[in-house]
Coordinates of C-alpha atoms in Angstrom, one line a residue:
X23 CA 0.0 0.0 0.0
X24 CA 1.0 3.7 -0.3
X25 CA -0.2 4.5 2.9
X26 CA 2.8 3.1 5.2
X27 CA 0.5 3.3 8.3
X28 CA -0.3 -0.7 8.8
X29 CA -4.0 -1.6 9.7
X30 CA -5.2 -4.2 12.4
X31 CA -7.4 -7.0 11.6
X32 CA -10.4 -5.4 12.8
X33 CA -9.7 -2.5 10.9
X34 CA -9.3 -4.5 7.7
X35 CA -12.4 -6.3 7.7
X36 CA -14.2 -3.2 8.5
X37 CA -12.5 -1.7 5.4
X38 CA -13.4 -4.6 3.2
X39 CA -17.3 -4.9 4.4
X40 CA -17.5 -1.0 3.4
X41 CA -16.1 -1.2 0.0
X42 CA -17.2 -5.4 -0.9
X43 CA -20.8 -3.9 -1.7
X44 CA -21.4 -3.8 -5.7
X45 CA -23.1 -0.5 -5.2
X46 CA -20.6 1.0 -3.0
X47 CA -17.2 -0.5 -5.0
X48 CA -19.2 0.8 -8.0
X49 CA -19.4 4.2 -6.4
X50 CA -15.4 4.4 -4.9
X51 CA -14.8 3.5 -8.7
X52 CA -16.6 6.4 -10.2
X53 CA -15.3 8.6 -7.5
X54 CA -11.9 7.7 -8.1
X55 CA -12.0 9.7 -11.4
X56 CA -13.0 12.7 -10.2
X57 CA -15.3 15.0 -8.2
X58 CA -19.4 14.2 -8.5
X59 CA -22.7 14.9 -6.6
X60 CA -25.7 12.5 -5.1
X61 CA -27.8 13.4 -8.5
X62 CA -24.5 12.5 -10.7
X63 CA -23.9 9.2 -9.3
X64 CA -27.7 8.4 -9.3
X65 CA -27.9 9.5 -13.1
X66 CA -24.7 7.1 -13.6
X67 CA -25.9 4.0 -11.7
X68 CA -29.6 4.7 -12.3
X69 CA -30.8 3.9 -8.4
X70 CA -32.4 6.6 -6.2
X71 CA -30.9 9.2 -4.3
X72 CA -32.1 8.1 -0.7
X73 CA -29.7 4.9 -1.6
X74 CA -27.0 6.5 -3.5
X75 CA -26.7 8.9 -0.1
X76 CA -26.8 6.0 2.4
X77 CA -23.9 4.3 0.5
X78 CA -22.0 7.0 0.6
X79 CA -22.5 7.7 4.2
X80 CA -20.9 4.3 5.1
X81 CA -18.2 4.8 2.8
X82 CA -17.6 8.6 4.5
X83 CA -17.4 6.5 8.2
X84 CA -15.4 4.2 6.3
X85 CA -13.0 7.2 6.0
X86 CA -13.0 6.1 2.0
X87 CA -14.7 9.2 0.8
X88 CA -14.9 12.8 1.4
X89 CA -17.5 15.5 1.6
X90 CA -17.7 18.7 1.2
X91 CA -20.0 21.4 0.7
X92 CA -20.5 24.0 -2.3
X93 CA -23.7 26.1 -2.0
X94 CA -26.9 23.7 -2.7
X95 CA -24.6 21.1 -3.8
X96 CA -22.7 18.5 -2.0
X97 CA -19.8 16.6 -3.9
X98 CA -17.8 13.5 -2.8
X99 CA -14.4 12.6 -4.0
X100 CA -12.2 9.6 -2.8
X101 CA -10.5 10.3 0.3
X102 CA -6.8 12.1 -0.3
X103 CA -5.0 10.0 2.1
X104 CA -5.1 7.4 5.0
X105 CA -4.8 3.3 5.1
X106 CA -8.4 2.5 4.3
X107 CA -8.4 4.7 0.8
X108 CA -4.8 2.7 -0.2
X109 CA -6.2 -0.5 0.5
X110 CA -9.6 0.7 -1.5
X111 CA -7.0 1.7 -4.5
X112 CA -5.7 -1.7 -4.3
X113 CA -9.1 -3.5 -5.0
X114 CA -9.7 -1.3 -7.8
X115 CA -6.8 -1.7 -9.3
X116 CA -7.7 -5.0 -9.2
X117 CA -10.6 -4.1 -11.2
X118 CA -10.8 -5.7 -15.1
X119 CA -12.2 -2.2 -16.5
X120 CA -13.4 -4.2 -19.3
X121 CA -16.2 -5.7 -16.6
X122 CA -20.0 -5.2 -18.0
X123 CA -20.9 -3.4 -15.5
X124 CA -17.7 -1.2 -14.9
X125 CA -17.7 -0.2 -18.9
X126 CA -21.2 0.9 -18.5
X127 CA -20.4 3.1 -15.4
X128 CA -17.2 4.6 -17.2
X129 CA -19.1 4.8 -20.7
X130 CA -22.2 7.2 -18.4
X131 CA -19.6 9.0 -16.5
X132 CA -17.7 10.1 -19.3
X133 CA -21.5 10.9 -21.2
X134 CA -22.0 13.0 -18.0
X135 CA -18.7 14.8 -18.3
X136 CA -19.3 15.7 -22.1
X137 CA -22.6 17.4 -21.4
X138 CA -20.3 19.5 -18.7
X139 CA -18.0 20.4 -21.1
X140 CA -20.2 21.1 -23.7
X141 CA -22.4 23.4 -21.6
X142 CA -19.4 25.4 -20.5
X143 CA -18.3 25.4 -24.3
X144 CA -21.5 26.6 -25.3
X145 CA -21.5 29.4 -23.3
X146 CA -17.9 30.3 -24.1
X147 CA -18.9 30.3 -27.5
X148 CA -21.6 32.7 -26.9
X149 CA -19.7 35.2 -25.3
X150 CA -16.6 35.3 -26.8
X151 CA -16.3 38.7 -28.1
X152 CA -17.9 39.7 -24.9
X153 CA -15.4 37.3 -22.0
X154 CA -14.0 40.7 -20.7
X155 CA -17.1 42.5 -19.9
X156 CA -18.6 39.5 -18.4
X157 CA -15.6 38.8 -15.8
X158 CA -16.1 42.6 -15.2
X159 CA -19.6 42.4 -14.4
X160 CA -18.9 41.2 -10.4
X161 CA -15.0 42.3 -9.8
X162 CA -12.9 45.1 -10.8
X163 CA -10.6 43.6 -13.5
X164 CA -8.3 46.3 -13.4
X165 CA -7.8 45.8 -9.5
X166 CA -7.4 42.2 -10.0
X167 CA -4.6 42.8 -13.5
X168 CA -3.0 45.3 -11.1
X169 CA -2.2 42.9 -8.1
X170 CA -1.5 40.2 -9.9
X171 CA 1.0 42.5 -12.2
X172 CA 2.7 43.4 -8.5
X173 CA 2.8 40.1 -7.2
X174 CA 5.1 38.6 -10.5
X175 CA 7.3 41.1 -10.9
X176 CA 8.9 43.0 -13.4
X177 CA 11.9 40.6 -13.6
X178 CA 12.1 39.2 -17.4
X179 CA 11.0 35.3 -18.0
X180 CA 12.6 33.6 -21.1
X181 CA 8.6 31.2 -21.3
X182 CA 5.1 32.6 -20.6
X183 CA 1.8 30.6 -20.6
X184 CA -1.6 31.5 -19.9
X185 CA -4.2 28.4 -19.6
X186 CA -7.3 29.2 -20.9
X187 CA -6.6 32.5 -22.3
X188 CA -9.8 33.7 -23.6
X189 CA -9.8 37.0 -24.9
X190 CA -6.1 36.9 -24.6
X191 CA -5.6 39.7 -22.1
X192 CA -2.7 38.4 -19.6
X193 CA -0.8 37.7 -22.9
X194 CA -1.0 41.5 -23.5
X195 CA -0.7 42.2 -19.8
X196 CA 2.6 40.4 -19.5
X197 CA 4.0 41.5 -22.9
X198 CA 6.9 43.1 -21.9
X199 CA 8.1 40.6 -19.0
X200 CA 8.2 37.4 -21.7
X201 CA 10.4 36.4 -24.7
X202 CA 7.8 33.7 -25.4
X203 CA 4.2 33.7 -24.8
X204 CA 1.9 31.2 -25.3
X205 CA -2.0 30.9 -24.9
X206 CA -4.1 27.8 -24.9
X207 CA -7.7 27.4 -24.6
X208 CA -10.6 24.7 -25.5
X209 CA -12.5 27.5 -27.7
X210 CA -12.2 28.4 -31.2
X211 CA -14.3 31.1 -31.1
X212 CA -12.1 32.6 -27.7
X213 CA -9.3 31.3 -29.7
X214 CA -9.8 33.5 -32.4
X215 CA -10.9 36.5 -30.3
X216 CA -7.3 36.4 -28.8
X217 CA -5.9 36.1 -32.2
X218 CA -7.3 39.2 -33.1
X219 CA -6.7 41.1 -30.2
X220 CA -3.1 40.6 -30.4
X221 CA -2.7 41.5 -33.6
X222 CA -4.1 44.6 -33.2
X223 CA -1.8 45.2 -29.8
X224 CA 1.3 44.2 -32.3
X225 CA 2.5 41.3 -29.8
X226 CA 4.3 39.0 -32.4
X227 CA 6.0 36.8 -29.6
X228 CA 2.8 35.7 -28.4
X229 CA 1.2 32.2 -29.8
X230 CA -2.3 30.9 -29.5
X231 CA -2.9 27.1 -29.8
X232 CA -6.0 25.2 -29.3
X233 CA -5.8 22.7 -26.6
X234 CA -6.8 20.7 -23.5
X235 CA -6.1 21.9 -20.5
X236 CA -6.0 18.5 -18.7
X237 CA -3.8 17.1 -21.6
X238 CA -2.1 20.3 -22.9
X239 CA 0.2 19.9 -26.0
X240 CA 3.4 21.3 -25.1
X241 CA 7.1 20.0 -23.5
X242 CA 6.6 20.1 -19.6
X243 CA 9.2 21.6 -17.5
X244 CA 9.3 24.6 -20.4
X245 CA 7.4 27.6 -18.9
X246 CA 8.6 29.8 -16.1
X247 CA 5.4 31.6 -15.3
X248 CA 2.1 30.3 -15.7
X249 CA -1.3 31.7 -15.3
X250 CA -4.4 29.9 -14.9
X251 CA -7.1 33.2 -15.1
X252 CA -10.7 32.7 -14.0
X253 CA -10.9 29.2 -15.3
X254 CA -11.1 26.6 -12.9
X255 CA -14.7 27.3 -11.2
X256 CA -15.9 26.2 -15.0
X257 CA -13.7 22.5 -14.6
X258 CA -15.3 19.7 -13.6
X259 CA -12.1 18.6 -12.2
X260 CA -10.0 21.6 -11.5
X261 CA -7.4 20.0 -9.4
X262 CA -5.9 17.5 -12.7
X263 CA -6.2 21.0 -14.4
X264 CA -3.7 22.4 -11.3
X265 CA -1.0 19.7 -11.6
X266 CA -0.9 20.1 -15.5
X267 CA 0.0 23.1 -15.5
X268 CA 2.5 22.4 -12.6
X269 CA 3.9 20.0 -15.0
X270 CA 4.9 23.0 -17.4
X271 CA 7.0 24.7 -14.7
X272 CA 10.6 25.0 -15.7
X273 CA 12.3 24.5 -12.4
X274 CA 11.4 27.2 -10.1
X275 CA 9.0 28.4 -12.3
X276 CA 5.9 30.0 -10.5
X277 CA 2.1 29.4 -10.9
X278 CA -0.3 32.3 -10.8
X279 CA -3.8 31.2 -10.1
X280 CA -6.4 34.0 -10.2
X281 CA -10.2 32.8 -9.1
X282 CA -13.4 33.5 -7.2
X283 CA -13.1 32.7 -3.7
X284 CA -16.1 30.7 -2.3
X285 CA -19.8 32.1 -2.7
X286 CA -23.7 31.0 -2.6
X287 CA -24.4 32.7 -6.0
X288 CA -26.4 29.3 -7.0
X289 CA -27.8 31.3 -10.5
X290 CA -24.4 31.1 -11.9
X291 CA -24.1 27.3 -12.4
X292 CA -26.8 27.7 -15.0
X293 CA -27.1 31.3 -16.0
X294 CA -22.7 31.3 -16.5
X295 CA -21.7 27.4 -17.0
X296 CA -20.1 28.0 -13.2
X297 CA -19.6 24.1 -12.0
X298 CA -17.3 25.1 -8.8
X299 CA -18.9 28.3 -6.5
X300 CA -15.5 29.5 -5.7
X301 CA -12.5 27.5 -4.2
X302 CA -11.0 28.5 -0.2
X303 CA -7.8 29.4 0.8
X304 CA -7.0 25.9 2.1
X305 CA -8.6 23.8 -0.8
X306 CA -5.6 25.6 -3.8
X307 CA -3.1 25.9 -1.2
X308 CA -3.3 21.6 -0.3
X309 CA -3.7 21.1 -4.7
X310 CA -0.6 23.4 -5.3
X311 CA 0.8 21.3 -2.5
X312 CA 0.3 18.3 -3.6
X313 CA 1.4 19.1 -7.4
X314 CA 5.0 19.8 -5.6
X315 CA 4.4 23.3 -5.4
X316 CA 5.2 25.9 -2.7
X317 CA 2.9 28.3 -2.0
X318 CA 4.2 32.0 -1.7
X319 CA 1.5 34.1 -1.3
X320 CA -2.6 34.8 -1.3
X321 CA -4.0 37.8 -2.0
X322 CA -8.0 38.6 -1.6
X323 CA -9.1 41.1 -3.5
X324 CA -12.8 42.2 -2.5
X325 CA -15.4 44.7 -4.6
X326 CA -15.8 47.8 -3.5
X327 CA -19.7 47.4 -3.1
X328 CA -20.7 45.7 -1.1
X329 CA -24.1 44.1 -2.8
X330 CA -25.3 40.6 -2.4
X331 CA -23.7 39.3 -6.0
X332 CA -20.4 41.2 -5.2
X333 CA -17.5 38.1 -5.2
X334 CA -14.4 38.1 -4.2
X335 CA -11.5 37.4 -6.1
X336 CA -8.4 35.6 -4.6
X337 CA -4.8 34.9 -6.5
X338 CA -2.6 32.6 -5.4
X339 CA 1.0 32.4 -6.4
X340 CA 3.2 29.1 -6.1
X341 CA 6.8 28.2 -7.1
X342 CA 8.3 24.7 -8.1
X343 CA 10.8 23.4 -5.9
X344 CA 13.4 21.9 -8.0
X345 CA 16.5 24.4 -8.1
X346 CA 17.0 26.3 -11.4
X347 CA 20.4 24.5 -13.0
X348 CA 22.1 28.2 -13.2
X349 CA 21.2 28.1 -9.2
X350 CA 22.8 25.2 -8.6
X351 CA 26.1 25.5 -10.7
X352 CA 26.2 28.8 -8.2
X353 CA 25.6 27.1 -4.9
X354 CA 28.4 25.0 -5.7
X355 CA 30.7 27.2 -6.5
X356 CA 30.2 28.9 -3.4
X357 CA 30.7 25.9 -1.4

């Protein structure tokens, strides 16, 4: 097991009788991919939701999965850590994927995740030649652009790369600190919004490519700065989206993450494609953490009105750990 904590034989049977359910293995299964609520799991495996819940319950005192609120809606993920979740790992792995009844869950899980991503697509698409007046609609985007200007520096980068560019605005932002820019993002229609802008700015370092942000297409360890802008309250799994761009840092390369901080503003999953209401101080800082990033600052940057819809914004800055080569070859020779 991962975990190296040992379990008694009390402990392990107890383990075992919560997860050697089919509805319950069926459900650490699913949740092993990802993030999902009651009515998502009930949609997947097609039984109701007082069941679904009182499965989960005995896998949450089981200490296999977690909980945790956001607004209305309750999500459950497999447990991070612990003895019981590593020896859970170990009877899925065991799992032949190719199972009936496994397939079918995988085959309505990834179904589910498509009509996510389409959503969010959809809406992208609708407002791409309006992205910047949306975001400005609830925060002061100059405010934010401003902080988050002060809190990288001023100190040239040889790689720059903004994740889900949209519009194309921190590539413009950051166009005299980079010799290389590069924007990706999921939308052709954002895509070409960002084409256009920078054209008409005159940035000719700066390249736009079309691209997952889950699976990007580009050399990892290559950027020195990367920006993740307003994007990961749209992800249906946001924290896969935080270690792959953690797997672009360059050694001791930083990560800028700018994003709401948590809210109740419900109307936004529907009327904006919002699938995450805001992520807390503690939830980025254990991700960046765990993606073998240190965390170096958070900033919260709150509207000046003070109305009921007014959110929060809160940037996040990280650094990789591994020591740049040029730092190295100088420790030495001061040793």
């Amino acid at each position: 097991m991962g975990d190296t904590q040992k379990l008694g034989l009390d402990d392990i049977v107890e383990i075992l009788k919560a997860a050697g359910e089919p509805t319950r293995l069926r459900l650490l299964a699913l949740l092993s991919h990802g993030d999902l609520t009651v009515t998502d799991l009930t949609d997947i495996l097609g039984q109701s939701q007082p069941r679904i819940s009182r499965h989960l319950k005995l896998l949450a005192e089981a200490a296999l999965v977690d909980r945790y609120q956001e607004g209305a809606w309750a999500f459950f993920r497999l447990s991070q850590g612990g003895p019981a979740v590593a020896l859970a790992r170990q009877l899925l792995e065991a799992a032949d994927p190719a199972d009936a009844v496994f397939a079918r869950d995988d085959e309505r899980l990834r179904v589910l995740k498509k009509i996510r991503a389409d959503k969010a697509q959809a809406y992208f698409s609708r407002n791409a030649a309006e992205w910047d007046a949306v975001r400005r609609l609830h925060v002061s985007e100059a405010e934010v652009e401003a902080k988050l200007a002060a809190m990288i520096g001023t100190e040239p980068v040889d790689a720059f790369l903004d994740l889900g560019t949209g519009t194309g605005r921190i590539l413009q932002l950051f166009e005299g600190l980079y010799r290389r820019g590069v924007g990706v993002d999921a939308s052709r229609d954002m895509l070409a919004v960002a084409r256009a802008n920078l054209d008409r700015a005159g940035i000719t370092k700066a390249s736009i490519r079309h691209g997952d942000i889950f699976n990007l297409p580009l050399e990892r360890d290559e950027f020195d700065v990367v920006t993740i802008h307003q994007v990961l309250h749209f992800l249906d799994e946001p924290e896969a989206a935080v270690a792959e761009a953690a797997r672009m840092l360059a050694p001791g390369g930083r990560l800028a993450i700018i994003d709401l901080a948590p809210h109740a503003l419900e109307h936004l999953r529907d009327e904006h494609a919002h699938i995450r209401l805001g992520f807390s101080h503690q939830t980025l800082a254990e991700w960046l953490e765990k993606a073998g990033l240190a965390v170096e600052e958070i900033v919260d940057l709150k509207p000046a009105h003070s109305a009921a819809d007014a959110l929060t914004v809160t940037i996040w800055l990280a650094r990789d750990q591994r020591a740049r080569a040029a730092d190295t070859i100088a420790i030495r020779r001061r040793s």
